[in-house]
XYZ file of C-alpha atoms in Angstrom:
776
model
C -13.910 19.184 18.660
C -11.434 22.063 18.412
C -12.936 25.060 16.552
C -9.709 26.738 15.426
C -6.348 25.197 14.423
C -2.895 26.729 14.183
C -1.029 24.156 12.095
C -3.674 21.490 11.386
C -5.574 22.164 8.132
C -2.816 24.321 6.721
C -1.034 23.489 3.516
C 2.424 23.739 5.055
C 5.354 23.013 2.720
C 6.916 19.554 3.189
C 9.920 19.814 5.503
C 12.074 17.942 2.972
C 10.878 19.766 -0.165
C 13.848 22.066 -0.525
C 16.338 19.267 0.032
C 14.639 17.112 -2.508
C 14.395 19.958 -5.043
C 18.136 20.763 -4.731
C 19.273 17.131 -4.666
C 20.624 17.371 -1.102
C 18.377 14.693 0.381
C 19.948 11.253 0.182
C 18.378 8.121 -1.270
C 19.826 4.680 -0.670
C 22.000 4.615 -3.776
C 23.497 7.980 -2.823
C 25.482 6.501 0.074
C 29.090 5.561 -0.632
C 32.040 4.128 1.241
C 35.356 5.556 0.086
C 38.862 4.402 1.030
C 39.419 0.901 2.434
C 35.797 0.018 2.784
C 35.199 -0.509 -0.982
C 31.703 -1.672 -1.737
C 30.964 -5.002 -3.110
C 28.454 -4.803 -5.938
C 25.859 -7.559 -6.231
C 24.104 -9.018 -9.305
C 21.495 -11.789 -9.411
C 21.190 -14.687 -11.800
C 17.551 -15.441 -12.518
C 15.821 -18.509 -13.791
C 14.995 -18.579 -17.511
C 12.409 -21.314 -16.880
C 8.994 -21.050 -15.261
C 9.319 -24.267 -13.307
C 12.403 -26.378 -12.927
C 14.704 -28.179 -10.527
C 18.368 -27.220 -10.508
C 20.281 -30.490 -11.084
C 23.719 -28.877 -11.135
C 25.232 -25.476 -10.590
C 28.989 -24.840 -11.404
C 30.453 -21.455 -10.450
C 34.121 -22.423 -11.190
C 34.601 -20.159 -14.266
C 32.884 -17.215 -12.595
C 35.019 -17.552 -9.477
C 38.195 -17.325 -11.578
C 37.254 -13.888 -12.919
C 39.275 -10.971 -11.574
C 37.135 -8.955 -9.178
C 34.723 -11.734 -8.231
C 34.682 -12.008 -4.414
C 31.753 -14.301 -3.596
C 28.970 -16.300 -5.225
C 25.827 -17.417 -3.340
C 23.354 -20.177 -4.309
C 21.319 -22.929 -2.760
C 24.426 -25.124 -2.258
C 26.241 -22.710 0.120
C 23.375 -20.963 1.918
C 21.061 -22.150 4.582
C 17.488 -23.232 3.802
C 15.441 -21.099 6.140
C 11.724 -20.715 5.251
C 10.262 -17.230 5.437
C 7.903 -14.787 3.779
C 9.056 -11.521 2.158
C 5.843 -9.854 3.241
C 6.625 -7.013 5.718
C 3.645 -7.438 7.947
C 2.945 -8.013 11.670
C 4.272 -10.960 13.538
C 3.654 -13.811 13.014
C 3.139 -12.770 9.403
C -0.242 -13.684 7.899
C 1.557 -15.024 4.781
C 2.826 -18.467 4.078
C 6.468 -19.324 4.820
C 7.079 -20.634 1.328
C 10.427 -18.977 0.345
C 14.097 -19.455 0.964
C 16.842 -17.116 -0.160
C 18.095 -19.568 -2.788
C 16.274 -22.742 -3.629
C 16.974 -25.828 -5.668
C 13.558 -25.389 -7.256
C 12.719 -22.326 -9.308
C 9.094 -21.423 -9.738
C 8.867 -18.578 -12.292
C 10.886 -16.835 -14.955
C 12.776 -14.384 -12.786
C 13.150 -16.511 -9.642
C 16.602 -16.316 -7.950
C 19.249 -18.864 -8.907
C 22.513 -17.340 -7.657
C 24.100 -14.018 -6.702
C 27.611 -12.622 -7.462
C 29.437 -10.200 -5.254
C 32.220 -8.375 -7.139
C 34.429 -5.294 -7.063
C 32.438 -3.508 -9.772
C 28.874 -3.813 -11.123
C 30.305 -4.701 -14.567
C 32.267 -7.632 -13.221
C 29.308 -8.830 -11.171
C 27.073 -8.882 -14.209
C 29.715 -10.430 -16.433
C 30.288 -13.242 -13.929
C 26.620 -14.223 -14.138
C 27.235 -15.397 -17.710
C 29.987 -17.694 -16.470
C 27.777 -19.638 -14.051
C 26.736 -22.994 -15.507
C 23.265 -24.202 -14.426
C 21.709 -27.526 -15.452
C 17.924 -27.453 -15.078
C 15.352 -30.264 -15.197
C 12.251 -28.529 -16.468
C 8.849 -29.284 -14.954
C 5.378 -28.755 -16.358
C 4.402 -25.119 -15.540
C 1.067 -23.799 -14.421
C -0.025 -20.434 -15.771
C -3.805 -20.451 -15.599
C -5.134 -19.693 -12.132
C -8.465 -21.150 -13.021
C -6.783 -24.573 -13.378
C -4.627 -24.300 -10.276
C -7.089 -26.183 -8.019
C -7.562 -28.996 -10.480
C -6.492 -32.380 -9.061
C -4.139 -32.954 -11.997
C -2.569 -29.458 -11.915
C 1.226 -29.248 -11.331
C 2.040 -28.857 -7.601
C 4.231 -25.839 -7.217
C 5.320 -25.996 -3.555
C 6.956 -28.444 -1.256
C 5.660 -30.275 1.795
C 7.810 -28.395 4.332
C 6.186 -24.971 3.652
C 3.561 -23.674 6.023
C 1.274 -20.881 7.179
C 2.477 -19.435 10.520
C -1.072 -18.466 11.645
C -4.262 -20.495 11.790
C -5.598 -20.346 8.295
C -6.531 -22.510 5.305
C -3.353 -23.420 3.437
C -3.059 -26.534 1.246
C -0.038 -26.848 -0.997
C -1.414 -30.141 -2.400
C -4.105 -28.054 -4.048
C -1.865 -25.000 -4.855
C -4.025 -23.160 -2.342
C -2.100 -20.279 -0.724
C -5.135 -18.866 1.158
C -8.878 -19.216 1.539
C -11.500 -16.956 3.146
C -15.216 -17.743 3.657
C -17.932 -15.766 5.399
C -21.648 -16.181 5.180
C -24.663 -14.255 6.603
C -28.347 -15.066 6.370
C -29.958 -17.474 3.909
C -28.435 -16.924 0.490
C -30.684 -19.424 -1.286
C -33.815 -17.821 0.109
C -32.493 -14.397 -0.737
C -32.133 -15.332 -4.390
C -35.514 -17.031 -4.445
C -37.097 -13.853 -3.053
C -35.420 -11.667 -5.683
C -37.377 -10.147 -8.603
C -34.366 -10.313 -10.801
C -30.756 -11.533 -10.674
C -27.626 -9.920 -12.038
C -24.644 -12.173 -12.483
C -21.315 -11.205 -14.060
C -17.634 -12.131 -14.039
C -15.049 -9.385 -13.721
C -11.295 -9.449 -13.684
C -8.304 -7.157 -13.070
C -4.816 -7.740 -14.275
C -1.207 -7.751 -13.221
C 0.358 -4.326 -12.678
C 3.665 -2.863 -11.486
C 3.990 -0.138 -8.941
C 6.285 1.852 -11.308
C 8.031 3.698 -8.468
C 10.667 6.202 -9.543
C 13.374 4.671 -7.351
C 13.998 0.996 -7.855
C 14.545 -1.365 -4.938
C 17.922 -0.806 -3.296
C 19.859 -1.751 -0.180
C 23.301 -1.426 1.340
C 24.760 -3.368 4.277
C 27.975 -2.794 6.221
C 29.409 -3.194 9.705
C 30.002 -0.214 11.893
C 33.037 0.444 14.134
C 31.417 -1.647 16.917
C 30.665 -4.668 14.804
C 26.949 -4.044 14.327
C 25.276 -4.697 10.976
C 23.883 -1.516 9.393
C 21.402 -1.763 6.585
C 20.373 1.310 4.550
C 17.322 0.382 2.579
C 14.547 1.864 0.481
C 11.938 0.203 2.630
C 8.426 0.950 3.855
C 8.901 -1.354 6.826
C 12.336 -0.929 8.555
C 11.341 -2.708 11.729
C 9.906 -5.686 9.882
C 12.981 -5.703 7.611
C 15.162 -5.931 10.692
C 13.201 -8.821 12.166
C 13.062 -10.892 8.986
C 16.727 -10.258 8.124
C 17.736 -11.331 11.668
C 15.898 -14.697 11.110
C 17.554 -15.294 7.796
C 21.187 -14.377 8.491
C 21.330 -15.547 12.122
C 22.194 -12.308 13.790
C 20.184 -11.123 16.884
C 17.832 -8.249 16.223
C 19.944 -6.118 18.680
C 22.963 -6.505 16.309
C 21.125 -5.095 13.350
C 20.252 -1.478 12.589
C 17.951 -0.561 9.590
C 17.970 3.012 8.311
C 15.412 4.246 5.870
C 16.650 7.422 4.020
C 14.450 9.330 1.570
C 12.389 7.047 -0.649
C 11.343 7.641 -4.259
C 7.943 6.065 -3.932
C 6.579 2.871 -2.528
C 2.850 2.177 -3.076
C 3.330 -1.198 -1.393
C 6.327 -2.353 -3.558
C 8.738 -1.698 -0.736
C 6.623 -3.400 1.961
C 8.523 -6.495 0.864
C 11.773 -7.613 2.474
C 13.586 -8.613 -0.721
C 17.100 -7.150 -0.766
C 17.968 -6.562 2.889
C 18.811 -10.231 3.687
C 20.897 -10.529 0.504
C 23.165 -7.551 1.203
C 23.326 -8.531 4.877
C 24.497 -12.059 4.052
C 27.245 -10.828 1.720
C 28.429 -8.268 4.319
C 28.568 -11.043 6.964
C 30.341 -13.496 4.765
C 32.964 -11.026 3.495
C 33.107 -8.313 6.193
C 32.758 -5.687 3.470
C 29.900 -3.333 2.557
C 27.581 -4.700 -0.071
C 25.205 -2.863 -2.402
C 22.307 -4.177 -4.535
C 20.199 -1.946 -6.772
C 17.667 -3.558 -9.034
C 17.316 -2.568 -12.698
C 13.957 -1.541 -14.051
C 13.564 -4.981 -15.697
C 14.310 -6.722 -12.415
C 11.742 -4.595 -10.655
C 9.058 -5.561 -13.208
C 9.787 -9.295 -13.145
C 11.357 -10.187 -9.840
C 10.012 -7.825 -7.231
C 6.282 -7.742 -6.618
C 3.074 -6.833 -8.517
C -0.590 -6.232 -7.979
C -2.363 -9.548 -7.674
C -4.604 -10.378 -10.605
C -8.121 -11.323 -9.479
C -11.220 -12.827 -11.037
C -14.508 -11.945 -9.300
C -17.828 -13.689 -9.961
C -20.551 -11.465 -8.581
C -24.189 -12.507 -8.290
C -26.830 -10.203 -6.849
C -30.530 -10.786 -6.285
C -32.592 -7.611 -6.357
C -36.147 -6.628 -5.563
C -38.014 -4.138 -7.812
C -37.750 -1.530 -5.079
C -33.945 -1.743 -5.254
C -33.304 -3.896 -2.216
C -30.392 -6.249 -2.791
C -31.658 -9.333 -1.024
C -28.705 -11.559 -1.783
C -25.073 -11.141 -2.789
C -22.679 -13.949 -3.679
C -19.032 -12.971 -4.306
C -16.519 -15.543 -5.524
C -12.926 -14.166 -5.755
C -10.049 -16.103 -7.187
C -6.635 -14.432 -6.809
C -3.312 -15.303 -8.458
C -0.484 -15.299 -5.968
C 2.052 -16.084 -8.576
C 4.955 -18.278 -7.525
C 4.981 -17.272 -3.786
C 2.220 -16.330 -1.367
C 3.267 -12.914 -0.170
C 0.126 -11.114 1.130
C -1.927 -13.900 -0.330
C -4.384 -14.089 2.559
C -4.689 -10.382 3.515
C -5.138 -8.934 0.052
C -7.793 -11.533 -0.600
C -9.593 -10.781 2.632
C -9.631 -7.066 1.818
C -11.517 -7.687 -1.382
C -14.403 -8.513 0.918
C -13.683 -6.683 4.155
C -13.082 -3.253 2.626
C -15.807 -3.584 0.025
C -18.899 -5.379 1.256
C -19.599 -3.107 4.274
C -20.215 -0.162 1.974
C -23.704 -1.479 1.151
C -24.584 -2.699 4.618
C -28.298 -3.312 4.145
C -27.776 -6.628 2.315
C -29.001 -9.325 4.717
C -27.865 -12.437 2.788
C -24.201 -12.446 1.865
C -21.735 -15.125 0.830
C -18.039 -14.360 0.223
C -15.654 -16.999 -0.881
C -12.067 -16.096 -1.718
C -9.196 -18.328 -2.717
C -5.619 -17.468 -3.600
C -3.734 -19.939 -5.751
C -0.137 -20.492 -6.764
C 0.956 -20.283 -10.440
C 4.334 -20.093 -12.194
C 4.042 -16.427 -12.842
C 5.471 -13.306 -11.117
C 4.683 -12.809 -7.485
C 1.915 -10.554 -6.213
C 2.329 -8.453 -3.135
C 1.122 -5.314 -1.391
C -0.071 -2.557 -3.785
C -1.969 0.593 -3.023
C -5.629 -0.316 -2.591
C -4.632 -3.777 -1.423
C -7.570 -5.981 -2.554
C -10.194 -3.217 -2.290
C -9.270 -2.069 -5.825
C -10.046 -5.544 -7.173
C -13.276 -5.834 -5.210
C -14.633 -2.409 -6.126
C -13.873 -2.933 -9.828
C -16.664 -5.550 -9.719
C -19.094 -4.091 -7.141
C -19.324 -0.612 -8.647
C -20.139 -1.901 -12.101
C -22.752 -4.260 -10.640
C -24.412 -1.372 -8.807
C -24.510 0.713 -12.001
C -26.095 -2.261 -13.851
C -28.718 -2.696 -11.125
C -29.630 0.988 -11.116
C -29.994 1.082 -14.883
C -32.223 -1.966 -14.852
C -34.377 -0.343 -12.158
C -34.521 2.816 -14.220
C -33.329 5.049 -11.439
C -30.344 7.426 -10.932
C -27.395 5.446 -9.636
C -26.374 8.354 -7.440
C -29.728 8.321 -5.552
C -29.567 4.516 -5.380
C -26.115 4.648 -3.741
C -27.204 7.327 -1.245
C -30.223 5.184 -0.241
C -28.353 1.944 0.363
C -24.834 2.961 1.485
C -23.609 2.702 5.037
C -24.008 5.819 7.167
C -23.080 7.391 10.471
C -23.986 5.341 13.528
C -24.324 2.160 11.380
C -22.280 -0.949 11.286
C -21.933 -4.066 9.125
C -21.486 -7.686 10.238
C -18.577 -7.950 7.791
C -16.452 -5.663 10.024
C -16.449 -8.289 12.756
C -16.377 -11.406 10.619
C -13.545 -10.478 8.267
C -10.329 -8.708 9.056
C -6.851 -8.930 7.451
C -5.939 -12.566 7.910
C -8.194 -13.139 10.885
C -11.548 -12.206 12.321
C -12.215 -8.486 12.218
C -13.371 -5.972 14.806
C -16.889 -4.740 15.422
C -17.058 -1.113 14.706
C -19.535 1.665 13.889
C -19.202 4.526 11.450
C -18.463 7.733 13.352
C -18.024 10.034 10.349
C -19.369 9.783 6.786
C -19.871 12.526 4.277
C -20.292 10.231 1.242
C -23.614 11.879 0.244
C -21.882 15.305 0.131
C -19.047 13.730 -1.832
C -21.535 12.438 -4.354
C -23.385 15.734 -4.637
C -20.305 17.936 -5.025
C -18.631 15.452 -7.372
C -21.758 15.247 -9.517
C -21.882 18.972 -9.822
C -18.208 19.225 -10.759
C -18.474 16.579 -13.492
C -21.812 17.955 -14.850
C -23.586 14.684 -14.109
C -27.180 15.617 -14.779
C -26.220 17.571 -17.928
C -24.216 14.695 -19.393
C -25.589 11.327 -18.069
C -27.372 9.353 -20.826
C -26.896 12.244 -23.304
C -24.206 10.465 -25.425
C -22.894 13.700 -26.815
C -21.323 12.928 -30.219
C -18.602 14.644 -32.198
C -18.193 12.635 -35.367
C -17.009 9.181 -34.440
C -16.433 10.178 -30.814
C -19.081 9.758 -28.118
C -18.914 10.979 -24.551
C -20.280 9.424 -21.380
C -19.987 9.780 -17.610
C -19.669 7.144 -14.856
C -19.352 6.984 -11.118
C -17.790 4.748 -8.478
C -17.819 4.966 -4.714
C -15.551 3.377 -2.121
C -14.415 3.190 1.455
C -11.069 2.031 2.771
C -9.690 2.024 6.302
C -7.208 3.786 8.618
C -4.735 1.110 9.742
C -5.500 -2.431 10.780
C -7.412 -2.578 14.083
C -5.811 -4.608 16.857
C -2.797 -5.192 14.623
C -1.062 -1.889 13.909
C 0.864 -0.007 16.575
C 2.972 3.122 16.276
C 5.182 4.983 18.692
C 6.703 8.456 19.021
C 9.307 10.174 21.129
C 9.714 13.965 21.742
C 12.304 15.849 23.715
C 12.509 19.546 24.275
C 15.683 21.592 23.735
C 16.657 24.577 25.794
C 15.794 27.011 22.968
C 12.204 25.776 22.836
C 12.766 23.571 19.816
C 11.885 19.851 19.824
C 13.244 16.633 18.524
C 10.472 14.418 17.150
C 11.479 10.816 16.643
C 8.991 8.598 14.902
C 9.165 5.074 13.532
C 6.677 6.038 10.828
C 8.071 5.776 7.345
C 7.807 8.785 4.976
C 7.893 7.258 1.481
C 7.264 10.604 -0.236
C 3.778 11.061 1.261
C 4.834 13.895 3.496
C 4.169 12.030 6.795
C 7.226 13.633 8.475
C 5.521 16.960 7.854
C 2.059 15.822 8.867
C 3.239 14.333 12.114
C 5.161 17.496 12.900
C 1.968 19.461 12.315
C 0.084 17.243 14.761
C 2.794 17.762 17.409
C 2.885 21.496 16.631
C -0.859 21.787 17.108
C -0.646 20.312 20.571
C 2.388 22.380 21.624
C 1.269 25.573 19.791
C 4.504 25.945 17.842
C 5.142 25.934 14.071
C 6.509 22.962 12.190
C 9.954 24.545 11.882
C 10.388 24.105 15.615
C 10.695 20.345 15.144
C 13.790 18.371 14.107
C 12.172 15.259 12.673
C 13.966 11.962 12.516
C 12.003 8.970 11.205
C 12.581 5.264 10.452
C 15.868 4.391 12.088
C 15.521 1.257 14.190
C 18.276 2.358 16.587
C 17.106 5.897 17.124
C 13.362 5.919 16.564
C 10.640 3.943 18.429
C 8.763 1.113 16.842
C 6.199 1.551 14.086
C 4.717 -1.109 11.816
C 5.601 0.986 8.779
C 3.925 2.730 5.868
C 1.086 0.524 4.784
C -2.677 0.016 5.336
C -3.273 3.771 5.222
C -2.121 3.817 8.857
C 0.342 6.686 9.266
C -1.868 9.707 9.756
C -4.340 7.858 11.962
C -2.215 5.404 13.932
C 1.160 7.145 14.010
C -0.587 10.537 14.245
C -2.408 9.438 17.404
C 0.862 8.285 18.905
C 2.416 11.762 18.157
C -0.631 13.491 19.605
C -0.497 11.490 22.894
C 3.263 12.033 23.132
C 2.941 15.796 22.561
C 0.235 16.009 25.217
C 2.685 14.470 27.732
C 5.298 17.060 26.746
C 2.695 19.784 27.187
C 1.980 18.549 30.690
C 5.678 18.648 31.643
C 6.109 22.160 30.166
C 3.133 23.458 32.185
C 4.567 21.787 35.322
C 7.833 23.688 34.935
C 6.027 26.901 34.070
C 3.958 26.672 37.236
C 7.102 26.901 39.322
C 8.361 29.941 37.362
C 5.021 31.739 37.408
C 4.062 30.639 40.888
C 0.424 29.932 40.109
C -1.991 27.051 39.771
C -1.483 24.731 36.812
C -5.141 24.787 35.882
C -4.689 28.446 35.006
C -1.942 27.769 32.525
C -2.306 27.083 28.813
C 0.147 26.763 25.868
C -0.051 29.713 23.562
C 2.133 30.271 20.526
C 5.327 28.851 22.044
C 4.667 30.261 25.482
C 2.864 29.305 28.610
C 0.226 31.882 29.546
C -1.727 32.437 32.788
C -5.282 32.968 31.698
C -6.102 34.917 34.827
C -3.221 37.369 34.823
C -2.183 37.187 31.154
C 1.418 36.757 32.379
C 3.459 34.466 30.096
C 6.774 32.761 29.846
C 8.516 31.443 26.717
C 9.391 27.874 26.045
C 13.000 28.932 25.823
C 12.953 30.210 29.400
C 11.294 26.966 30.508
C 13.913 24.934 28.637
C 16.862 26.710 30.212
C 15.258 26.466 33.711
C 14.626 22.667 33.276
C 18.154 22.053 32.012
C 20.312 24.261 34.196
C 18.446 25.524 37.249
C 16.324 24.046 40.045
C 15.142 20.396 39.760
C 17.104 19.878 36.553
C 15.598 17.324 34.144
C 15.014 16.600 30.499
C 11.542 17.423 29.239
C 10.884 14.281 27.186
C 8.217 11.651 26.605
C 7.398 8.604 24.582
C 3.991 7.231 23.627
C 2.405 4.458 21.647
C -0.939 4.007 19.987
C -2.668 0.743 19.291
C -5.815 1.144 17.209
C -8.912 -0.773 18.131
C -10.899 0.423 15.101
C -10.233 1.569 11.578
C -12.403 4.462 10.575
C -12.886 4.450 6.784
C -12.486 7.413 4.507
C -15.107 7.648 1.769
C -14.821 8.722 -1.854
C -17.059 9.372 -4.842
C -15.235 9.412 -8.156
C -16.614 10.535 -11.485
C -15.188 9.953 -14.953
C -16.098 11.669 -18.273
C -14.749 9.703 -21.213
C -14.728 10.039 -24.928
C -14.915 6.794 -26.903
C -13.809 6.705 -30.532
C -16.236 4.240 -32.125
C -13.961 3.810 -35.092
C -10.853 2.833 -33.221
C -12.069 1.874 -29.729
C -9.736 4.435 -28.167
C -10.973 5.688 -24.713
C -9.865 9.121 -23.599
C -10.539 10.373 -20.121
C -11.673 13.978 -20.514
C -12.199 14.822 -16.851
C -11.959 12.958 -13.570
C -13.383 14.228 -10.339
C -12.666 12.753 -6.851
C -14.603 14.024 -3.840
C -13.173 12.485 -0.682
C -14.036 12.448 3.037
C -10.794 11.865 4.887
C -11.989 13.421 8.141
C -10.091 16.628 8.903
C -7.426 17.185 6.274
C -4.220 17.651 8.154
C -2.540 19.317 5.162
C -5.054 19.908 2.281
C -2.435 20.190 -0.460
C -0.691 16.972 0.558
C -4.114 15.257 0.857
C -4.968 16.409 -2.644
C -1.660 15.169 -3.926
C -2.287 11.774 -2.392
C -5.727 11.512 -4.024
C -4.563 12.763 -7.418
C -1.565 10.442 -7.428
C -3.671 7.438 -6.534
C -6.325 8.428 -9.062
C -3.899 8.851 -11.921
C -2.364 5.479 -10.999
C -5.846 3.987 -11.222
C -6.654 5.581 -14.588
C -3.439 4.285 -16.038
C -4.210 0.813 -14.655
C -7.762 0.930 -16.037
C -6.757 1.832 -19.595
C -3.170 0.728 -20.301
C -1.177 -1.256 -17.850
C -0.737 -5.012 -18.164
C 1.862 -7.717 -18.115
C 2.367 -9.510 -21.406
C 3.839 -13.067 -21.309
C 5.021 -15.546 -23.896
C 3.931 -19.163 -23.782
C 6.717 -19.986 -21.335
C 5.766 -17.359 -18.771
C 8.410 -14.855 -19.702
C 7.373 -11.208 -19.388
C 7.635 -9.430 -22.801
C 7.143 -5.765 -21.749
C 9.450 -5.278 -18.723
C 10.384 -1.698 -19.631
C 8.699 1.656 -19.874
C 8.799 1.595 -23.738
C 6.469 -1.424 -23.821
C 4.735 -1.179 -20.499
C 2.652 1.907 -20.861
C 1.864 4.186 -17.936
C 0.259 7.653 -17.850
C 2.672 10.602 -17.938
C 2.059 14.327 -17.660
C 1.229 14.379 -21.347
C -1.736 12.062 -20.753
C -3.093 13.792 -17.704
C -6.827 14.516 -17.980
C -8.495 17.446 -16.345
C -8.460 16.351 -12.707
C -10.357 17.890 -9.834
C -10.052 16.839 -6.166
C -12.632 18.005 -3.643
C -11.889 17.579 0.020
C -15.148 17.054 1.960
C -14.278 17.398 5.566
C -15.883 15.380 8.335
C -14.568 15.011 11.862
C -13.470 11.536 13.041
C -13.606 11.675 16.816
C -11.114 8.824 17.231
C -8.496 10.292 14.896
C -5.818 12.902 15.641
C -7.692 16.253 15.366
C -10.407 14.505 13.406
C -8.273 12.870 10.749
C -8.740 9.689 8.827
C -6.615 8.185 6.074
C -6.445 9.330 2.423
C -3.414 7.693 0.680
C -4.988 4.570 -0.917
C -8.652 5.172 -1.523
C -8.232 7.263 -4.731
C -7.096 4.176 -6.682
C -10.245 2.157 -6.092
C -12.643 4.075 -8.352
C -11.032 4.624 -11.760
C -11.629 1.122 -13.178
C -15.388 0.989 -12.464
C -16.002 4.697 -12.990
C -14.441 4.523 -16.464
C -16.163 1.272 -17.289
C -19.518 2.800 -16.343
C -18.694 5.890 -18.358
C -17.853 3.771 -21.391
C -21.256 2.103 -21.092
C -22.936 5.526 -20.792
C -21.270 6.524 -24.072
C -21.568 3.474 -26.271
C -23.760 0.930 -24.358
C -21.108 -1.772 -24.072
C -19.855 -3.395 -20.850
C -16.161 -3.946 -20.224
C -15.750 -6.518 -17.483
C -12.037 -7.170 -17.807
C -9.435 -4.435 -17.468
C -7.458 -2.866 -18.995
C -9.884 -1.269 -21.383
C -7.708 -1.262 -24.433
C -8.869 0.007 -27.839
C -8.970 -3.603 -29.112
C -11.342 -4.716 -26.376
C -13.557 -1.705 -26.727
C -13.747 -1.884 -30.500
C -14.541 -5.638 -30.393
C -17.425 -4.932 -27.996
C -18.764 -2.125 -30.163
C -18.579 -4.267 -33.295
C -20.225 -7.249 -31.635
C -23.050 -4.979 -30.468
C -23.827 -4.061 -33.986
């Protein structure tokens, strides 16, 4: 372990911060094509029905409109099955989509697309398209999806590209089962049993920048796609499959991105703009409206969790049975992997349970489509488990904090769940190398005033206060799945070009990865010219998901920088005429530790370029993770419940997180606070409202409520550093874990205040008031 760091652990300003603040950085919709290459503007016609077959589509009147250039629909496009999930290959999601289908499966499914000279003409032309539908009986209730008489949503030709349970005759998009020990005996040995049903709801990512993409051909006839994507290399591969161009003929560029959170892990728009550009040899642009993002992009998967625990009077959980039912919506994007994470990221936290059964099923319905969303299944699982733990501790009459510390996983320990359950396949056996959860609990408890406020029910008129806690672990990439690469070259002035496939979606990963390279090479971040996420110019990376960037991409950068360091020392040895083992990198120079003689990187660069044995100092490296060290978090909520109205106000929220060595503490805090506020908003307000025909009623920010700065509670983030020996300079992930605790921490705090349990989020005033009144 390194004792002293130069760039690591410093809150260095993001390298793109000034450009973002002044509006100089470009987002996808900022790119334009003046002159002869006038853009075609695209608009999509969506289904008004939840489930129907298109009997006839007539585009004649639309085609006659001035400015309409092309119209696409199922009748003039190829039927190529794919998944929009930007994951590894083959994707662990069912191939159940085509670009345009004769059957529509939810209100908001694609029917046709117009390409026109202006956005106004494109939208107006949609109204001129005549579509005749034969409506089918829709399915909205996921609890009924597996019934033999339920409507069957998908066709016989759709399939899962990896070995996995997939049965469209039962509307079953995915199924996961693991079992350890003897569950029946465990429950028979228990002194008491706690059994509850929990559920979490639909939610939108609410990113500032909506989905957008542009496609055009360059001067050499290659297709260029500029896209607000988290997964440029996956977008290139999937687009290649759908439009029939070789991967080598396609270049995907990711500019700056205004937020992702999983929403842009989907390959939704890239194939559409590509197809129009190919058909018309003109640039094409598609930018979704906010309503389109809500309805027709992707959401968090709703999930129902039945959780049954058998407990001994000494606190031992002798049996745990978890039954998770997840709503995929109309298509199965991430249906298997999100479901698996509800078990794989959750159950190992309490690893002393010997008898475990986990059954998860994802089903199709005629509602909007779920996808990747920050937390990715762990959020749904922890919403149930953390409440159950609080209930157990209260029944035992012991402090839940001490209960957690006694039964949680610790350093040097493992869980059979790690090996049994991964993301879409068996997992990887691993042990915990770093865990400061106990310190997180202690410091978080102090910050919230746990022992001064717990069970005190401090009242101010109709308002009563309570505190609650939740704990969680996550992961750092997907072991034996995720791979990242980096390339560095040195310039003659001692600066460096750092090329990384990793995708900065506003998280600051460009800065973090430059800090890692700078630590190895002993130079500041401003010595690096960083280019990321261009499939022509940067090496492969799976993309920004699974909390992988700092750990997986960071390790690739570290290895690459070490190769550069070796080459620099090799050149310096010739200039200083000494043994290489006496040379070290020191503040942008190479120094002889015996003589204290030194030479600058600039001198080394000029020598390598222009003098004896001329060559380019350069290196590439890849990292393929074989384990996924989890970060840990303890989150505490103090709430105030108005017993007259049911209104719940979060007074203070504390998050104490162990993310290994924090590469950039301010950016780490920002990630935790952003995820936490996202989770608080989800716990209290956010939800999709539908009419009886499956149409979303609140697809705008006026009716879909999210937290703003005005709603911000007092928030405190505490970085509790450990050192993860497998991570770059001790780092683990931090981006997702903060969203996992707000639902259960707030639910537990509500109970502490008014002794009512809320098992189904969001915790709206109506739900809370009903519970309070029923208690009376």
